[in-house]
Structures are given as C-alpha cells and as structure tokens.
PDB file of C-alpha atoms in Angstrom:
ATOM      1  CA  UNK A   1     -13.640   3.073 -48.152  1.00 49.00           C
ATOM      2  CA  UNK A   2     -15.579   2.285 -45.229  1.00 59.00           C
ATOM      3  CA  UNK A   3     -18.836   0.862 -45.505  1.00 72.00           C
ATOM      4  CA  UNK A   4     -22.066   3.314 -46.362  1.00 86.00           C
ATOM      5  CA  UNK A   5     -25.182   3.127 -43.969  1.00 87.00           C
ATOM      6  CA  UNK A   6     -28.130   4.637 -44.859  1.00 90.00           C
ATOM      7  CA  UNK A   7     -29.998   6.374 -42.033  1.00 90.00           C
ATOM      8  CA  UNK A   8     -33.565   7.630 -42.143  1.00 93.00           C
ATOM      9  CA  UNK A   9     -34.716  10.736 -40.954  1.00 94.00           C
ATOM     10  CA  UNK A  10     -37.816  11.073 -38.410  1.00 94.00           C
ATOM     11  CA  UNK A  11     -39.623  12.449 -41.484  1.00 94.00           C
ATOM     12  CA  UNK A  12     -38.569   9.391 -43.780  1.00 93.00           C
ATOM     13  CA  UNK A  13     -35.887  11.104 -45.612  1.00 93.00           C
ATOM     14  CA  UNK A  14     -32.876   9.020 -46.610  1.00 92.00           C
ATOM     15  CA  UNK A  15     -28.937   9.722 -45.539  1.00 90.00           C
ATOM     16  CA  UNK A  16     -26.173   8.318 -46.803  1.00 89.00           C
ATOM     17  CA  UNK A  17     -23.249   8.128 -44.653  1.00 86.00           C
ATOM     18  CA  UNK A  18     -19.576   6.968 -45.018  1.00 83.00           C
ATOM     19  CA  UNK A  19     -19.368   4.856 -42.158  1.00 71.00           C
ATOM     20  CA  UNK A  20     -16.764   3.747 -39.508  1.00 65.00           C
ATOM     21  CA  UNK A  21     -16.565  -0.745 -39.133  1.00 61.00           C
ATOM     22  CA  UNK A  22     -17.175  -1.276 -35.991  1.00 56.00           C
ATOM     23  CA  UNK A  23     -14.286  -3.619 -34.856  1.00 57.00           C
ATOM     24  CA  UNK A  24     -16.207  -5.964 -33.012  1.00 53.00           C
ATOM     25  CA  UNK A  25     -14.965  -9.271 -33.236  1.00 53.00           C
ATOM     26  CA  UNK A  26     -17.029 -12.437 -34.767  1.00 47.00           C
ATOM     27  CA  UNK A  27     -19.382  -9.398 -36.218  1.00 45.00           C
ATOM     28  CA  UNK A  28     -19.142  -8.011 -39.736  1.00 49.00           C
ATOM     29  CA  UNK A  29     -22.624  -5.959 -41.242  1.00 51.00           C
ATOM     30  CA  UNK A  30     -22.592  -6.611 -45.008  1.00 52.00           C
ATOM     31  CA  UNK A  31     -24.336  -6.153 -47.772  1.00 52.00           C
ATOM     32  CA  UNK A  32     -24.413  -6.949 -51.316  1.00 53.00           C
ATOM     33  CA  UNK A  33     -24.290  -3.591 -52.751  1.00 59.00           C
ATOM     34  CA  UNK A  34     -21.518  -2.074 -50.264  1.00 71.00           C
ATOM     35  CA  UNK A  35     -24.965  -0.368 -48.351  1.00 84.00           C
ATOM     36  CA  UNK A  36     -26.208  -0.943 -44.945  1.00 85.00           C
ATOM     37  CA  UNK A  37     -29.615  -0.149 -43.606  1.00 86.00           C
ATOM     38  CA  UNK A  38     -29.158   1.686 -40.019  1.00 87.00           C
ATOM     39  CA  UNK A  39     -30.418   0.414 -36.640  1.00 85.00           C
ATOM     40  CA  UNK A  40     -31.547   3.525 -35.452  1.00 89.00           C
ATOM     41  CA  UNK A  41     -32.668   6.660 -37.348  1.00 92.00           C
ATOM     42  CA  UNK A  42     -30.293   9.816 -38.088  1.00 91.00           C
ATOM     43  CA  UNK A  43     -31.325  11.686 -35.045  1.00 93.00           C
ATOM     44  CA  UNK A  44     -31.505   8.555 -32.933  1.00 92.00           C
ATOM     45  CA  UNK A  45     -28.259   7.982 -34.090  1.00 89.00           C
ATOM     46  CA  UNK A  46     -26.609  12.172 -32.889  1.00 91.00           C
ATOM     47  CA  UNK A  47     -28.534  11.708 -29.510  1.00 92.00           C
ATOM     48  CA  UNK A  48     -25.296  10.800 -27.287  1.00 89.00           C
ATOM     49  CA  UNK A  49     -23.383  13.603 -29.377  1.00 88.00           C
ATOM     50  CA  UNK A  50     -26.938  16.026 -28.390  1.00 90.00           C
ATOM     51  CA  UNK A  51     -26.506  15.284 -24.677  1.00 91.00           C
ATOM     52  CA  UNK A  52     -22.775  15.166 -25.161  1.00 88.00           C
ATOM     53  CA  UNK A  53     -22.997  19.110 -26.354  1.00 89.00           C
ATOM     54  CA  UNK A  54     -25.767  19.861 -23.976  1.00 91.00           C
ATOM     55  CA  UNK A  55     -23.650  18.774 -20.543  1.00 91.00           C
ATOM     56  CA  UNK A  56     -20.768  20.600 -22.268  1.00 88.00           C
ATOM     57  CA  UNK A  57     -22.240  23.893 -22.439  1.00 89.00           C
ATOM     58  CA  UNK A  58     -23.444  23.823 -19.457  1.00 90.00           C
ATOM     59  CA  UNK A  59     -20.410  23.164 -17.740  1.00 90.00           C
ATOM     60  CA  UNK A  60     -18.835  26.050 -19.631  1.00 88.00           C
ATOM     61  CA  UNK A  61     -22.085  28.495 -19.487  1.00 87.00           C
ATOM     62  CA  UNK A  62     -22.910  28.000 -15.738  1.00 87.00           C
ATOM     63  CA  UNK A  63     -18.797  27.771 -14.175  1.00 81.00           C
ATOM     64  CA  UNK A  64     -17.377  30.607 -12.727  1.00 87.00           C
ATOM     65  CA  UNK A  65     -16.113  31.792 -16.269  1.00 85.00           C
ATOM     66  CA  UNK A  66     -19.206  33.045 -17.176  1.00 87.00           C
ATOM     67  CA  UNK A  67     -17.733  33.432 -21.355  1.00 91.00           C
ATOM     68  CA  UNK A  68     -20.381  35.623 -23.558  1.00 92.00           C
ATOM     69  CA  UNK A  69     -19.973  32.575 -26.312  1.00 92.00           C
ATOM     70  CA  UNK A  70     -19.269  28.926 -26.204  1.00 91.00           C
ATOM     71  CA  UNK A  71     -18.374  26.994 -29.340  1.00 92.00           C
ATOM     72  CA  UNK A  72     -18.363  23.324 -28.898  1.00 89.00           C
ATOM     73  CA  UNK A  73     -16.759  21.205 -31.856  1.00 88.00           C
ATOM     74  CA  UNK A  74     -17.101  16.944 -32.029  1.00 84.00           C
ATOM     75  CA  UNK A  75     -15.279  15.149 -34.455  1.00 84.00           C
ATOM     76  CA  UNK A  76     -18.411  12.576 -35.152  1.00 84.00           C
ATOM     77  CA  UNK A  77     -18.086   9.482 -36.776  1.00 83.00           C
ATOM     78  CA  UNK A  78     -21.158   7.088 -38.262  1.00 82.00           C
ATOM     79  CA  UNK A  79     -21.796   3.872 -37.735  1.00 81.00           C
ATOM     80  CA  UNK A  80     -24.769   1.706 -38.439  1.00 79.00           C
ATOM     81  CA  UNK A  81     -25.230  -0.470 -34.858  1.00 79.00           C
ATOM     82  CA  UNK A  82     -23.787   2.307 -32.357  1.00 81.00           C
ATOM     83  CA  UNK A  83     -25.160   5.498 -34.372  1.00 83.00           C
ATOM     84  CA  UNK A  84     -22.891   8.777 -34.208  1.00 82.00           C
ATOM     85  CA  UNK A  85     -19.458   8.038 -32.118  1.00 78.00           C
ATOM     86  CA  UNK A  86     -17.461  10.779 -30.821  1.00 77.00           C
ATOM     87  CA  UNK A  87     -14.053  10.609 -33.120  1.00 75.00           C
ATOM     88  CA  UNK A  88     -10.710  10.378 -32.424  1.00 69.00           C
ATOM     89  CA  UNK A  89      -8.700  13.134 -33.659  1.00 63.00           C
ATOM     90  CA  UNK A  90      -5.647  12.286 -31.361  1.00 56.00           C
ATOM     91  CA  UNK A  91      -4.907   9.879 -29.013  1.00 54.00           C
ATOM     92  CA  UNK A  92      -7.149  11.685 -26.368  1.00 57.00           C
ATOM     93  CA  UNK A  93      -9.739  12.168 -28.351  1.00 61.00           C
ATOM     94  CA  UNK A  94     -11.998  15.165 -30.682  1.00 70.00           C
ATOM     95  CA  UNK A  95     -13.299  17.898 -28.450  1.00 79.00           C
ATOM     96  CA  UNK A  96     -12.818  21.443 -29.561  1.00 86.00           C
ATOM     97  CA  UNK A  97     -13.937  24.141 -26.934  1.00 88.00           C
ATOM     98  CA  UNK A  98     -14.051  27.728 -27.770  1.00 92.00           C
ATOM     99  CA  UNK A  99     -14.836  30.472 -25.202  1.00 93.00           C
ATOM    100  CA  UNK A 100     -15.916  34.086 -26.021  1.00 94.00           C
ATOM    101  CA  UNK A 101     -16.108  37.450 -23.775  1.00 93.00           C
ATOM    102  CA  UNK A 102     -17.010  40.990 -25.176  1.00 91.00           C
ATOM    103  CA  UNK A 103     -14.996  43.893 -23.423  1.00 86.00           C
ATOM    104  CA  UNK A 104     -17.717  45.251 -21.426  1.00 79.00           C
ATOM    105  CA  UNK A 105     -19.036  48.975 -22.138  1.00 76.00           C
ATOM    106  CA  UNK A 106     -16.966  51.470 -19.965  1.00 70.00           C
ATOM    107  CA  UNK A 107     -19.094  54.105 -17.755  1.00 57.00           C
TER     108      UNK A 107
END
C-alpha cells in the first residue's frame, strides 16, 4: 500500500487519501504512523486537474463539432508534495473524452 496523506479541506475538513510515492530520488515523506500531512489543501491539490477539465471542454465545446454533451474522464492520482496528478492508465496516459449530439427535431 502506498502511503496515506491527509488533505484538508478549505472548510477544515479532513481527507484521507491512498497516495502515489513520488519517485523522486534522495526524497522519501515518512511518518511514524504510515500518515502524511499534505502540502497543499484538497482543492489546492485538484486545481491542475480543474484547469486541466476546463481547457478540455472548451476545446471540445467551442471546435467545429459543436457536440450537445461533453464528458471528460481523468484517471487522478494523490500525492502529498505535487497534489492530484493526472494517472497513467496506459502508456499514453488517462484521458477519457465522450461527445454527445441529440438528433435534431425534424420540421
């Protein structure tokens, strides 16, 4: 098991998340009881992912596809210096897209 961090919310709350090791080398967080306190807070932490999503949809909602619907899915992994990292679910990379048109209403 991967290390857990605890994250704080902007409204104090606590998270517990199982969190990737950063590989980094001559750097190791640890603690005594397996739990690491966050750098950042939880919503500090999904702002890259935020503005990830964000420049997404807009490159799907204002092409020339014009879809009804966009679904965006990020794999999202935790970590307690870097915050949320975009996973790895092959070896490109997590990004899920999903684009939806209605049949238009015939005259």
């Amino acid at each position: 098991m991967d290390a857990v961090v605890e994250f704080r919310t902007d409204d104090g709350a606590v998270v517990a998340v199982e969190a990737v090791t950063e590989g980094r080398p001559g750097s190791r967080l640890v603690a005594r009881d397996g739990t690491v306190q966050a750098a950042r807070t939880f919503e500090g932490a999904l702002e890259g992912v935020r503005a990830a999503a964000s420049s997404a949809l807009r490159v799907f909602r204002d092409g020339e596809l014009r879809p009804d619907g966009v679904e965006i899915e990020f794999g999202v992994k935790m970590s307690a210096e870097t915050g949320a990292i975009i996973a790895k679910g092959t070896a490109e990379g997590h990004l899920v897209v999903r684009l939806t048109w209605s049949p238009s209403p015939t005259s």
